[in-house]
Short mmCIF file of N, CA and C in Angstrom, two decimals:
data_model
loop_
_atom_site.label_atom_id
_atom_site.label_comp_id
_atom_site.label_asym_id
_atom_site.label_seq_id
_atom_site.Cartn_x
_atom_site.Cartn_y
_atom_site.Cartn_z
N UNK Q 1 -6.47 35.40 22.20
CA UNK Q 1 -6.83 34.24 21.41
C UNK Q 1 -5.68 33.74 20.54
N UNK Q 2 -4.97 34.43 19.59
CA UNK Q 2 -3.80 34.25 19.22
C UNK Q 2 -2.69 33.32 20.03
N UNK Q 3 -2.81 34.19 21.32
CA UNK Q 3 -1.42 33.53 21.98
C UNK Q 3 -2.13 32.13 22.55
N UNK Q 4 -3.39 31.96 22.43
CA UNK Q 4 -3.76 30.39 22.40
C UNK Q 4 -3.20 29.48 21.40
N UNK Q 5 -4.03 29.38 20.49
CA UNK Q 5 -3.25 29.59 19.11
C UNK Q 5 -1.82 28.50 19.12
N UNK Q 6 -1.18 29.32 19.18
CA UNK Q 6 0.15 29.55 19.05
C UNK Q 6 0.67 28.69 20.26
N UNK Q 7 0.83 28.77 21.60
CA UNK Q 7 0.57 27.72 22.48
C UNK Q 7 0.23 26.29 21.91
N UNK Q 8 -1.17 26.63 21.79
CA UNK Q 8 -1.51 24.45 21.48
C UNK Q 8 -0.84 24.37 20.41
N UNK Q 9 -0.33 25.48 19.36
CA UNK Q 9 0.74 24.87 17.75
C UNK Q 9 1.75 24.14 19.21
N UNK Q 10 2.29 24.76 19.38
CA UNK Q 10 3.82 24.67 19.72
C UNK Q 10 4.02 23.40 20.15
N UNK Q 11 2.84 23.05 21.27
CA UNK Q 11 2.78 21.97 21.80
C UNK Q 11 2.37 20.82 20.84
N UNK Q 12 1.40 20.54 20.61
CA UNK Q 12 1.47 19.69 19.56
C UNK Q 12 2.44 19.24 18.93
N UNK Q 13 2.86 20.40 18.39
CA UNK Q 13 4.19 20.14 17.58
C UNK Q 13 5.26 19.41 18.27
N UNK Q 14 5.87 20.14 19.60
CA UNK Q 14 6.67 19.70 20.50
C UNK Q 14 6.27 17.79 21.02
N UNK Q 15 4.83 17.41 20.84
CA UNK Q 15 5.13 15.98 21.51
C UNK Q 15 5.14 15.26 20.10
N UNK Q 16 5.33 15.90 18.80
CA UNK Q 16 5.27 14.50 17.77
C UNK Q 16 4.25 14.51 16.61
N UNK Q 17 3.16 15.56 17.47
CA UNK Q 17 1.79 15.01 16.57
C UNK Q 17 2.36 15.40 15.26
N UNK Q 18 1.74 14.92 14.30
CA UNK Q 18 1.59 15.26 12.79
C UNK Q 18 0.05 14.52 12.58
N UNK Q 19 -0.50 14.99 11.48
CA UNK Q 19 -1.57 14.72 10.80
C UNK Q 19 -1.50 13.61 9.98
N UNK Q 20 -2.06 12.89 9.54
CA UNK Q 20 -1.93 11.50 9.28
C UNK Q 20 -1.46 11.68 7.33
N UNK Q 21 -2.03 12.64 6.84
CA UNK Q 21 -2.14 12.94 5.48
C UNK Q 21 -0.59 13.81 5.21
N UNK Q 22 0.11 14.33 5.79
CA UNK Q 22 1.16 15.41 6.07
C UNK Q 22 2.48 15.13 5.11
N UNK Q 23 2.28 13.90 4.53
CA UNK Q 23 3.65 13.98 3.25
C UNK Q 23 3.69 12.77 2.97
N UNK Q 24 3.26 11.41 4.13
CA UNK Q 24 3.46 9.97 4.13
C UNK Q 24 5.15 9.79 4.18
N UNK Q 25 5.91 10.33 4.77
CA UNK Q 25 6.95 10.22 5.07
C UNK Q 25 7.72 9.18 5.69
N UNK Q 26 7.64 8.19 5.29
CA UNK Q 26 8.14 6.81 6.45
C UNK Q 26 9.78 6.43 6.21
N UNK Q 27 10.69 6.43 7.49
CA UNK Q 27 12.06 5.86 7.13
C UNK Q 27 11.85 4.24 7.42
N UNK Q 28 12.06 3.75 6.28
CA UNK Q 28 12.21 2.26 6.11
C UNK Q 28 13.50 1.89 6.55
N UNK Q 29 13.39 0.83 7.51
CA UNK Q 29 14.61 0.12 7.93
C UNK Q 29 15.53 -0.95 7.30
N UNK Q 30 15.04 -0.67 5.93
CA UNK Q 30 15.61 -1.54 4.79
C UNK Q 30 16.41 -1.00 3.93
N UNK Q 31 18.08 -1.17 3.58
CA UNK Q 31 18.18 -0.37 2.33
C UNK Q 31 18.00 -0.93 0.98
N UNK Q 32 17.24 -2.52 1.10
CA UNK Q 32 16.59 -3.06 -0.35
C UNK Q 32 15.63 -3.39 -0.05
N UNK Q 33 14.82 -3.11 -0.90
CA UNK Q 33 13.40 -4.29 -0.23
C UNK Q 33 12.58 -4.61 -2.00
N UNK Q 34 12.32 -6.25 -1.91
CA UNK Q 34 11.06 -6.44 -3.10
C UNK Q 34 9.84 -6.50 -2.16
N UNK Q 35 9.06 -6.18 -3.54
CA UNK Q 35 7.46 -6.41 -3.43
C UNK Q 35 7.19 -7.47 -3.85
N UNK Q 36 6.78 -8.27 -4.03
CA UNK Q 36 6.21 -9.68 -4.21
C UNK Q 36 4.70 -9.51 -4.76
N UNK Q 37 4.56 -8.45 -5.62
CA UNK Q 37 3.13 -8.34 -6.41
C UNK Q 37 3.63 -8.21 -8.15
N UNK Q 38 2.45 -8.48 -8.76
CA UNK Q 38 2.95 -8.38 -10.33
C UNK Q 38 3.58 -6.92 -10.87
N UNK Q 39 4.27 -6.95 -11.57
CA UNK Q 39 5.10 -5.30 -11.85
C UNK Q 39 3.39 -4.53 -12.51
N UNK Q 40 2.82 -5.06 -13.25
CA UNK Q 40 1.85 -4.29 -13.87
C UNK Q 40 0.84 -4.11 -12.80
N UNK Q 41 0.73 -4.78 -11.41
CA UNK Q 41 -0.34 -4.56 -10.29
C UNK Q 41 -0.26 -3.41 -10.09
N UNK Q 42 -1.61 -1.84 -10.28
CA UNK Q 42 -1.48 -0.87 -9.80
C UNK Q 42 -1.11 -0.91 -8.09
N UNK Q 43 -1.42 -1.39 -7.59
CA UNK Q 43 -0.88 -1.52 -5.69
C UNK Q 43 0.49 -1.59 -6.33
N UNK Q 44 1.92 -2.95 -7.08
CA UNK Q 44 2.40 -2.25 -6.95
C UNK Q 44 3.26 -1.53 -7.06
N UNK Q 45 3.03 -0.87 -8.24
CA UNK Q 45 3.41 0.84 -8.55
C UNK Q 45 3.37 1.35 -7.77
N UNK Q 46 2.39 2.10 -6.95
CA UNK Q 46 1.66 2.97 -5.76
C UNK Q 46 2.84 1.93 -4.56
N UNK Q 47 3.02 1.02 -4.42
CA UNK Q 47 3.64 0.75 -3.57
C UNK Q 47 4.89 1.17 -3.85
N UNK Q 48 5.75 0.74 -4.32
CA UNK Q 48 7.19 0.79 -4.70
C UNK Q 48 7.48 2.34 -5.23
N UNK Q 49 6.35 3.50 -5.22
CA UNK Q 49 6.53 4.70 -6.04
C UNK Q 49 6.53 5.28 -4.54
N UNK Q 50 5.77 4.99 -3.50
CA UNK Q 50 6.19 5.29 -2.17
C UNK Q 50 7.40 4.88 -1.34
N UNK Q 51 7.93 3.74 -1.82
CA UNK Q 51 9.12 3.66 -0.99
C UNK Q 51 10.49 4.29 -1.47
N UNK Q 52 10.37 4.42 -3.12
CA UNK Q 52 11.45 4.93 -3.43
C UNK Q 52 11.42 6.71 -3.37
N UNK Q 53 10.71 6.86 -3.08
CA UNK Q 53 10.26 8.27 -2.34
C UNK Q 53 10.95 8.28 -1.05
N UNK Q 54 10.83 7.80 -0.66
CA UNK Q 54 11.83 7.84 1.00
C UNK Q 54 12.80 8.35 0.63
N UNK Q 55 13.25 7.87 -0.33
CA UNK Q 55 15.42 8.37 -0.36
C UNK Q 55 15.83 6.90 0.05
N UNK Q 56 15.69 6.34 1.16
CA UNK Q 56 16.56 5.50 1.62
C UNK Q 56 17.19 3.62 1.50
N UNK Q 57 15.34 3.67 0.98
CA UNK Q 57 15.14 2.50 0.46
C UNK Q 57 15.48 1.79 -1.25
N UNK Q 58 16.40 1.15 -1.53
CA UNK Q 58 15.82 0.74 -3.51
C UNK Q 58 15.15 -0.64 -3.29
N UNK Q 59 14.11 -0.20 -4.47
CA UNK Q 59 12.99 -1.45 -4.59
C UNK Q 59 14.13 -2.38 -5.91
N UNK Q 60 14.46 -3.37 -5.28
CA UNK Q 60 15.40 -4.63 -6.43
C UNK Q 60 13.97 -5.40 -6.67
N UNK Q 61 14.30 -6.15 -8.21
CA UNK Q 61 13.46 -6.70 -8.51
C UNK Q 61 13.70 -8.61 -8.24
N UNK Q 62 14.73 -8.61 -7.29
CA UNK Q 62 14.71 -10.15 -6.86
C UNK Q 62 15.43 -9.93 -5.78
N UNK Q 63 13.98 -11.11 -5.38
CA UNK Q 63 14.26 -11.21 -3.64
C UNK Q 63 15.49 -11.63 -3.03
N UNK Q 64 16.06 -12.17 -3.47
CA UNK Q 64 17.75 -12.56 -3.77
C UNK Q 64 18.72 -11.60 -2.86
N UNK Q 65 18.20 -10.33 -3.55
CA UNK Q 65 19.29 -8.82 -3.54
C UNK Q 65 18.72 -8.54 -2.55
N UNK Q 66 17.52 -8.82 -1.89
CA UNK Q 66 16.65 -7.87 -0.86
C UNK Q 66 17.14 -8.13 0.53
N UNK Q 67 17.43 -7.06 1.72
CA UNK Q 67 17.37 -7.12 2.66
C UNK Q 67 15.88 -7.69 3.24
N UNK Q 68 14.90 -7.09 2.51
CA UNK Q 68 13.22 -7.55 3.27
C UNK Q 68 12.70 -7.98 2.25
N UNK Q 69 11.58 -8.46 2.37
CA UNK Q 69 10.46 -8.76 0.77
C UNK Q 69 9.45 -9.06 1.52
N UNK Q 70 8.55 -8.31 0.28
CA UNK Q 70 7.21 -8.16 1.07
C UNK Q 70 6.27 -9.29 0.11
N UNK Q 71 5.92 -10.55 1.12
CA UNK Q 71 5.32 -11.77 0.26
C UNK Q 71 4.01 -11.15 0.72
N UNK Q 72 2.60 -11.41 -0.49
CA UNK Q 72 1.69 -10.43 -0.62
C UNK Q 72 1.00 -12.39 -0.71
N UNK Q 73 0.36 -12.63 0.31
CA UNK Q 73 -0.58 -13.72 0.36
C UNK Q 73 -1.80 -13.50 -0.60
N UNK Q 74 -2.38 -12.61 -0.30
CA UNK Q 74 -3.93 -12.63 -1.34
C UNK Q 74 -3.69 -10.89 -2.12
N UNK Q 75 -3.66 -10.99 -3.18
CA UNK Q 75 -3.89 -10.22 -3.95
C UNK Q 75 -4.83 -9.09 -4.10
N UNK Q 76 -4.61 -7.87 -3.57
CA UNK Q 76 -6.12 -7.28 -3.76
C UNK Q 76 -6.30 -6.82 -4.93
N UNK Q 77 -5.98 -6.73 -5.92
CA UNK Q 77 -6.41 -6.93 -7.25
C UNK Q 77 -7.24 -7.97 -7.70
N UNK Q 78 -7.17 -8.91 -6.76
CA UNK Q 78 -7.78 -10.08 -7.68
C UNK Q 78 -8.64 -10.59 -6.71
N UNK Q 79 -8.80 -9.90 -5.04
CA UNK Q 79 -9.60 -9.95 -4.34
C UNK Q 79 -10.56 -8.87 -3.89
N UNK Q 80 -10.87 -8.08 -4.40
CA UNK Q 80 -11.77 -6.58 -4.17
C UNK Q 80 -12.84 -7.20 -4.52
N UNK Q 81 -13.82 -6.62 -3.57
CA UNK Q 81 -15.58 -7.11 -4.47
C UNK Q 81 -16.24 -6.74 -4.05
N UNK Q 82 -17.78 -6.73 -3.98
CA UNK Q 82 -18.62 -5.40 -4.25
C UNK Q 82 -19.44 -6.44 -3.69
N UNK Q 83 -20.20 -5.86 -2.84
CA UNK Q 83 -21.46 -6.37 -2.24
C UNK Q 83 -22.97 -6.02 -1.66
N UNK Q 84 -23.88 -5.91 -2.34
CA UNK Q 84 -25.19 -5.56 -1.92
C UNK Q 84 -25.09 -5.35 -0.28
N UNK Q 85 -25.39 -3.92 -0.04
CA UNK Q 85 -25.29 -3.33 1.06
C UNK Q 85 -26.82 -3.40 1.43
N UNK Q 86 -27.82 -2.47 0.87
CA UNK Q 86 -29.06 -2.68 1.26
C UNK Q 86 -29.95 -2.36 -0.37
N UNK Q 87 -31.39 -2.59 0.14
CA UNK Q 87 -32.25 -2.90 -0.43
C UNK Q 87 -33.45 -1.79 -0.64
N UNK Q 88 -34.05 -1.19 -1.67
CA UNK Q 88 -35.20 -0.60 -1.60
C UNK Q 88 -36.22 -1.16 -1.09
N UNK Q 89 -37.42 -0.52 -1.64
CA UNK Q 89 -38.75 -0.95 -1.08
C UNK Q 89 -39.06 -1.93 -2.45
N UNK Q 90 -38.51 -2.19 -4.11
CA UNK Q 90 -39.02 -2.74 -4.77
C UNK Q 90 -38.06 -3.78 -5.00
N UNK Q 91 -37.12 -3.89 -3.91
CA UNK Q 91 -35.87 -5.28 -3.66
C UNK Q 91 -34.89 -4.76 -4.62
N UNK Q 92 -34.65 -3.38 -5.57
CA UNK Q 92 -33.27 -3.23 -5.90
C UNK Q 92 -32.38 -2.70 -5.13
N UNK Q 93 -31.23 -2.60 -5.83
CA UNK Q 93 -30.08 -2.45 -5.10
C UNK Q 93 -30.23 -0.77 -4.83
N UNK Q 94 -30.21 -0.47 -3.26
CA UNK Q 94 -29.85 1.22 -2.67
C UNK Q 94 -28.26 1.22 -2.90
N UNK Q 95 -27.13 0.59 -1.79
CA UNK Q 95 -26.33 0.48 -2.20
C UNK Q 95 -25.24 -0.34 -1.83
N UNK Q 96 -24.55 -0.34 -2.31
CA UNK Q 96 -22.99 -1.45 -2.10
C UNK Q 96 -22.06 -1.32 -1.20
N UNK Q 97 -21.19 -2.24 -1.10
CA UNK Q 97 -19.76 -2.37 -0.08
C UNK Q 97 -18.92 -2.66 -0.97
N UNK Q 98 -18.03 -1.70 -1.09
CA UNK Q 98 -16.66 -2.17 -1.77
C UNK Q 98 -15.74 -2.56 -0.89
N UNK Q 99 -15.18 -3.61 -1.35
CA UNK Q 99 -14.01 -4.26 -0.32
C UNK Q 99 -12.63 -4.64 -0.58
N UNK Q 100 -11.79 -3.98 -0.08
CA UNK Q 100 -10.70 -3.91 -0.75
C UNK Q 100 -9.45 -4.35 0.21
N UNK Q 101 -8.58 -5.46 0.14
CA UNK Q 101 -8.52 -6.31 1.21
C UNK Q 101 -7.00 -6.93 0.65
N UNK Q 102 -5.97 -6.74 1.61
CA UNK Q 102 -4.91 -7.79 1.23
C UNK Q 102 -4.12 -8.31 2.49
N UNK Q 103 -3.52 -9.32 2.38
CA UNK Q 103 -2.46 -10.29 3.45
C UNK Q 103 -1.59 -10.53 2.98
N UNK Q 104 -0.52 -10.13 3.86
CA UNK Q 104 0.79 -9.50 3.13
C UNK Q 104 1.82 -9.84 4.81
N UNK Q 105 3.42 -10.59 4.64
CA UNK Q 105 3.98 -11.01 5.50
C UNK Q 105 5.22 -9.95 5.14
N UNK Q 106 6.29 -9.81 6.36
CA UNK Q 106 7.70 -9.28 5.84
C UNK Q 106 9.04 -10.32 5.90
N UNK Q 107 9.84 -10.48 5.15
CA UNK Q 107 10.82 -11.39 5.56
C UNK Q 107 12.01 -11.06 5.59
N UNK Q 108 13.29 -11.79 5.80
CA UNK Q 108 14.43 -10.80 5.88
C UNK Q 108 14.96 -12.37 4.73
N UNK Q 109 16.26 -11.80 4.65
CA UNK Q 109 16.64 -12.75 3.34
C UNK Q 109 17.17 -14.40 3.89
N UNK Q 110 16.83 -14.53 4.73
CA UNK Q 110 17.34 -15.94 5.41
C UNK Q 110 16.10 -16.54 5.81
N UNK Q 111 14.92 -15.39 5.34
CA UNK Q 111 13.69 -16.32 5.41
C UNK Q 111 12.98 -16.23 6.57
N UNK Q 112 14.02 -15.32 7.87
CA UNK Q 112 13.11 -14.97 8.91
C UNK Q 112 11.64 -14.03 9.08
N UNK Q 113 10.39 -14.41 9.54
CA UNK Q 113 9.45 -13.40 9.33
C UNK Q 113 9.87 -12.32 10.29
N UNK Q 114 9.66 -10.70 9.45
CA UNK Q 114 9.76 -9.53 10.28
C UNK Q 114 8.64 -9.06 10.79
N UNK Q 115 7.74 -9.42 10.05
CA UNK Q 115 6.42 -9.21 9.87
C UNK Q 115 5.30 -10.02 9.68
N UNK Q 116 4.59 -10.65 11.11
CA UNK Q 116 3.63 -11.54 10.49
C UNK Q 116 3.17 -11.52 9.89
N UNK Q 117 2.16 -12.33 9.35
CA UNK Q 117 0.78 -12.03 8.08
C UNK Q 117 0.12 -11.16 8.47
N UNK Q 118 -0.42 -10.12 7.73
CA UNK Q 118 -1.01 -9.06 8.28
C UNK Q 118 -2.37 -8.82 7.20
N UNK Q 119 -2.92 -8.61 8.21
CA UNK Q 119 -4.35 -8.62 6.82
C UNK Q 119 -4.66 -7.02 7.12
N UNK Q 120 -4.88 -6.54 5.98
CA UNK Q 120 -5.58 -4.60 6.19
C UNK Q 120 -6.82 -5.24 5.33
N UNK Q 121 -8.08 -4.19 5.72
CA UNK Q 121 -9.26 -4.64 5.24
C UNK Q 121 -9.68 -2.92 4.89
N UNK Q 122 -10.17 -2.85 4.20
CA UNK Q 122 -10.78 -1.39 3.42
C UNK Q 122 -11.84 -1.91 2.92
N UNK Q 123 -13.02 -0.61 3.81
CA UNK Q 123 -14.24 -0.99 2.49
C UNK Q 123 -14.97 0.29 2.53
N UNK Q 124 -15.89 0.69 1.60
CA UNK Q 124 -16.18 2.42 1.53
C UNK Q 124 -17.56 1.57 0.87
N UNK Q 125 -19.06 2.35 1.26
CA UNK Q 125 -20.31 2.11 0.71
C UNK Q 125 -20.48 2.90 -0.36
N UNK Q 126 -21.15 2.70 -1.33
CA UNK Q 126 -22.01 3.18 -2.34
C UNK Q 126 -22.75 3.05 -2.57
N UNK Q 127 -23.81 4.31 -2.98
CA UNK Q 127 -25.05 4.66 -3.26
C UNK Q 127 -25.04 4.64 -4.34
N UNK Q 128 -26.27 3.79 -4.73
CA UNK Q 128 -26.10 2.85 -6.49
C UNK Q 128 -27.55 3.97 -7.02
N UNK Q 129 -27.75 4.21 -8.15
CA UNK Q 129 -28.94 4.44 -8.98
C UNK Q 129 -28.94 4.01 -10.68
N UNK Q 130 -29.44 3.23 -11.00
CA UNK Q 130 -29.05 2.91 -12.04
C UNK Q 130 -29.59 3.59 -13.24
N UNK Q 131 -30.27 5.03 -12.98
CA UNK Q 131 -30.45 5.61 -14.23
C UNK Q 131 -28.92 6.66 -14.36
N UNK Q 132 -27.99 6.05 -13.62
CA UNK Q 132 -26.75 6.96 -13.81
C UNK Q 132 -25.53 6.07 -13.42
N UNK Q 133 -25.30 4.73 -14.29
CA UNK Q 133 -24.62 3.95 -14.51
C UNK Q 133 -23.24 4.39 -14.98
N UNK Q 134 -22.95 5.31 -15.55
CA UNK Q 134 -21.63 5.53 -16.03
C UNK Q 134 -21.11 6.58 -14.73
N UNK Q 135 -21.87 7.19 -14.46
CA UNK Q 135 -21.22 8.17 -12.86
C UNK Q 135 -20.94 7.14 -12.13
N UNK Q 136 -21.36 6.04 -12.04
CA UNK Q 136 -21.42 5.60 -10.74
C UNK Q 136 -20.34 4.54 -10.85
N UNK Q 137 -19.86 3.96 -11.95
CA UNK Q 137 -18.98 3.08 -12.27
C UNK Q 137 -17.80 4.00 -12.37
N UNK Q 138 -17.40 5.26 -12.53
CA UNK Q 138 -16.65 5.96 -12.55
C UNK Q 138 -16.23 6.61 -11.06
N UNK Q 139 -17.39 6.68 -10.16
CA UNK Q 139 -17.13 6.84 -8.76
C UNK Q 139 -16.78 5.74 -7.87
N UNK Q 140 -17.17 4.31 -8.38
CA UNK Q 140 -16.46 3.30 -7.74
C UNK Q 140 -15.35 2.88 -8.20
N UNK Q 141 -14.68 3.37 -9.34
CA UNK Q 141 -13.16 3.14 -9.71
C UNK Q 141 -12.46 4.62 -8.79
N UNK Q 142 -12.64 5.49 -8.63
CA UNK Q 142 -12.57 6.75 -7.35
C UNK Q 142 -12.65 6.28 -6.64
N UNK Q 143 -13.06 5.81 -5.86
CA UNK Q 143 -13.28 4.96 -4.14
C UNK Q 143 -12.21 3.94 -4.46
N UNK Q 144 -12.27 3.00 -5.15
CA UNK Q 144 -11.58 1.54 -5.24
C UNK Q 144 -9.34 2.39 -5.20
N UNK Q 145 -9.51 3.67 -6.06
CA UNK Q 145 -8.34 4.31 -6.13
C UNK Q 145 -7.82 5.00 -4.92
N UNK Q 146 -8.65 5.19 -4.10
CA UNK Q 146 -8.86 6.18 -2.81
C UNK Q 146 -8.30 5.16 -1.65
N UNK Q 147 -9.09 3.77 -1.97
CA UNK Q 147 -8.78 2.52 -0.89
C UNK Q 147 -7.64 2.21 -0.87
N UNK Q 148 -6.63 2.27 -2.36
CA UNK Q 148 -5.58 1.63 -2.69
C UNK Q 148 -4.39 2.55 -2.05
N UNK Q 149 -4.81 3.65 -2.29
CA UNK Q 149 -3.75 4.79 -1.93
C UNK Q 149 -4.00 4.92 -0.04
N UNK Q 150 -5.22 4.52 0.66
CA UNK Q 150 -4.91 4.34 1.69
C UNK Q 150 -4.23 3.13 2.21
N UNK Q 151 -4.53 1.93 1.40
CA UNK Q 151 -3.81 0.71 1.41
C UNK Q 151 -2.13 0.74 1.80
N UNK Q 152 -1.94 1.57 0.68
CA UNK Q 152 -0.22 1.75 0.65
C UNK Q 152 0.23 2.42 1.68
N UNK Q 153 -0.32 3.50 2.25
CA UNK Q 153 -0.11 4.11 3.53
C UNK Q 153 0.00 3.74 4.83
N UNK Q 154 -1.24 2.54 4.49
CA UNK Q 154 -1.04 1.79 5.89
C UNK Q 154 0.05 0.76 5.73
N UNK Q 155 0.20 -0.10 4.52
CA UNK Q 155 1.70 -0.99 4.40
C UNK Q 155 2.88 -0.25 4.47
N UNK Q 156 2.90 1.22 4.63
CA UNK Q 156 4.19 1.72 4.70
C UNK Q 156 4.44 2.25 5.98
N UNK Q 157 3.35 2.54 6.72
CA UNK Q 157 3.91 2.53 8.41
C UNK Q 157 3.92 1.85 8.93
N UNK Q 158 2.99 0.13 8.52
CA UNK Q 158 3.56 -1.28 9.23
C UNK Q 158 5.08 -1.47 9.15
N UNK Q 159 5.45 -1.10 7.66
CA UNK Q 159 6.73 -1.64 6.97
C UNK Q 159 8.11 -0.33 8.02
N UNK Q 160 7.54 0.94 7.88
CA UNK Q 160 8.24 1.54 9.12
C UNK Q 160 8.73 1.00 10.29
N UNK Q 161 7.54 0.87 10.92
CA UNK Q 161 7.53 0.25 12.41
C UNK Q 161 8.63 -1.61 12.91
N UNK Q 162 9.19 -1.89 11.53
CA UNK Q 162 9.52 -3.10 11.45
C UNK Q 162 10.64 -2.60 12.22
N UNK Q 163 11.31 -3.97 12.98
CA UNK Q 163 13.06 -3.65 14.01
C UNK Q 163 13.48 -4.92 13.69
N UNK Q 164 14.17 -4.93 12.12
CA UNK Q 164 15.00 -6.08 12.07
C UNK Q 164 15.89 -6.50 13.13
N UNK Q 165 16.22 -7.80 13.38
CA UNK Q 165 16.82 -8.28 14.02
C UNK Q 165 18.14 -8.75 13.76
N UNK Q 166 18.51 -8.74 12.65
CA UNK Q 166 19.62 -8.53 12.10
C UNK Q 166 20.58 -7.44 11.59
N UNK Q 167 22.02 -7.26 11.05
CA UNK Q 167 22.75 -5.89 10.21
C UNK Q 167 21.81 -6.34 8.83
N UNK Q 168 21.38 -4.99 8.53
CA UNK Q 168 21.48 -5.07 6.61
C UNK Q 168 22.17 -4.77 6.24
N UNK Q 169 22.51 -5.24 4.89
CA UNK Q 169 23.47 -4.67 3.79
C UNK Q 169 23.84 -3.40 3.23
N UNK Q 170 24.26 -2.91 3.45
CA UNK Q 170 24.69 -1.44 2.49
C UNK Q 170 23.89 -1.57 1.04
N UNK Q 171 23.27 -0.68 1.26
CA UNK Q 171 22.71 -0.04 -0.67
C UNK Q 171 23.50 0.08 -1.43
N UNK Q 172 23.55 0.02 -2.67
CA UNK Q 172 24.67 0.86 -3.50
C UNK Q 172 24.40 2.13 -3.52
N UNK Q 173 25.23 3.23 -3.07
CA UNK Q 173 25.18 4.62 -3.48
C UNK Q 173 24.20 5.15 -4.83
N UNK Q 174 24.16 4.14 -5.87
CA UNK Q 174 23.75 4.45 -7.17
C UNK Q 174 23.63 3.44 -7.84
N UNK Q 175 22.27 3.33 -8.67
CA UNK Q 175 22.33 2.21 -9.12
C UNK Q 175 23.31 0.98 -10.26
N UNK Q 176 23.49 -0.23 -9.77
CA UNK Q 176 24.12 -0.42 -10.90
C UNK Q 176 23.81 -0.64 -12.25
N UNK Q 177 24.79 0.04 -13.14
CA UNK Q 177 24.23 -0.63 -15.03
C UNK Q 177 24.93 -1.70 -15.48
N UNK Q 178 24.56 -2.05 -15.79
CA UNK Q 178 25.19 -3.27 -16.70
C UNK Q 178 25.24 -2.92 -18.49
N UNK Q 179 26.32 -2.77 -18.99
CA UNK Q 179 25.92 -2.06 -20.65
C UNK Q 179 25.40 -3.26 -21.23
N UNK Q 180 24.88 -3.00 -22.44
CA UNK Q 180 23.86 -4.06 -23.48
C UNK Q 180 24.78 -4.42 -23.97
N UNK Q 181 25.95 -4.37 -24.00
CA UNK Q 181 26.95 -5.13 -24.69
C UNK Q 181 27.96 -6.48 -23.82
N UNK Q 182 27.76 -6.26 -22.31
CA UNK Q 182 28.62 -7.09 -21.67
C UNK Q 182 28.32 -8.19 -21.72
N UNK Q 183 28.57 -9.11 -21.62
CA UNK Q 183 28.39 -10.77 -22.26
C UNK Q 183 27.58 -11.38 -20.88
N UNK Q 184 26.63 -11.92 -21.16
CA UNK Q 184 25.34 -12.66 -19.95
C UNK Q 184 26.40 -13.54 -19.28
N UNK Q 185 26.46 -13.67 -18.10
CA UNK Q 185 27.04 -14.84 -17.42
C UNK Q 185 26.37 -16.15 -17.10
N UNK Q 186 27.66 -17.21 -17.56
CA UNK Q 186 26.39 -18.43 -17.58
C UNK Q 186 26.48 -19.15 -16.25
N UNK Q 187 25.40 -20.18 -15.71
CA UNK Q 187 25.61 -20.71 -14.56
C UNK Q 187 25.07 -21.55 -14.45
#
């Protein structure tokens, strides 16, 4: 039984598989890339805290500097919503659909799309009771956090899978500083 085991590891291993949860490891084919969401949007933090995790990628904060940028069409911050799933026997709410949803394009800096519009759709049900309103508003900010963090996972192996069609630019080795004393340049 062992040397079964040990067999299907090997193999597995040998054609590629990995488990979908296994580190989120993606080499981005970008060595700059912006996000095109608000800096305070939790997505993206969670976004940009995954790419600079790679090693390979720096998130610049203008699209300018960027080899790619990721233009974010609908907002899922400002598009998530909750919807009467089903119904008791006295017409209240059993439970809900959370929906957690964004459309999001890739571009390269000349404006070519790398990446069509891409819509990801997430939604997870809940079982509502309202003599336990504070659990339950606390378990749908858990789910809504759960969606987001699968959200980013799936924008980071679309954003993988990209084959620019162009050279990118060299990264800087390290980031640059600018001291608080050097004089603003005017233009």
């Amino acid at each position: 039984m062992p040397a079964l085991a040990l067999t299907l590891a090997l193999t597995l291993s040998a054609c590629g598989f990995h488990l979908r949860g296994d580190g989120g490891s993606y080499t981005l084919p970008f060595p700059t890339i912006y996000v095109g969401l608000p800096k305070a949007s939790p997505l993206a933090v969670d976004l940009k805290r995954n790419i600079r995790a790679n090693g390979a990628t720096e998130v610049v904060d203008d699209p300018k500097l960027a080899d790619a940028s990721i233009i974010v069409l609908t907002d899922p911050d400002k598009t998530r919503t909750k919807t009467i799933l089903s119904l008791n026997g006295n017409g209240r709410v059993r439970q809900y659909l959370l929906i957690y949803q964004i459309l999001f394009k890739v571009v390269d800096q000349q404006g070519n799309e790398l990446l069509a519009p891409t819509a990801l759709n997430l939604n997870r049900p809940i079982d509502f009771d309202e003599t336990q309103l504070l659990a339950k508003e606390r378990e749908e900010a858990v789910l809504y956090k759960d969606m987001q963090t699968d959200l980013v996972q799936q924008m980071m192996r679309r954003l993988a899978a990209i084959k620019p069609k162009v050279a990118m630019s060299l990264a800087p080795d390290h980031p640059v500083v600018v001291p608080p004393s050097a004089p603003a340049l005017k233009q």
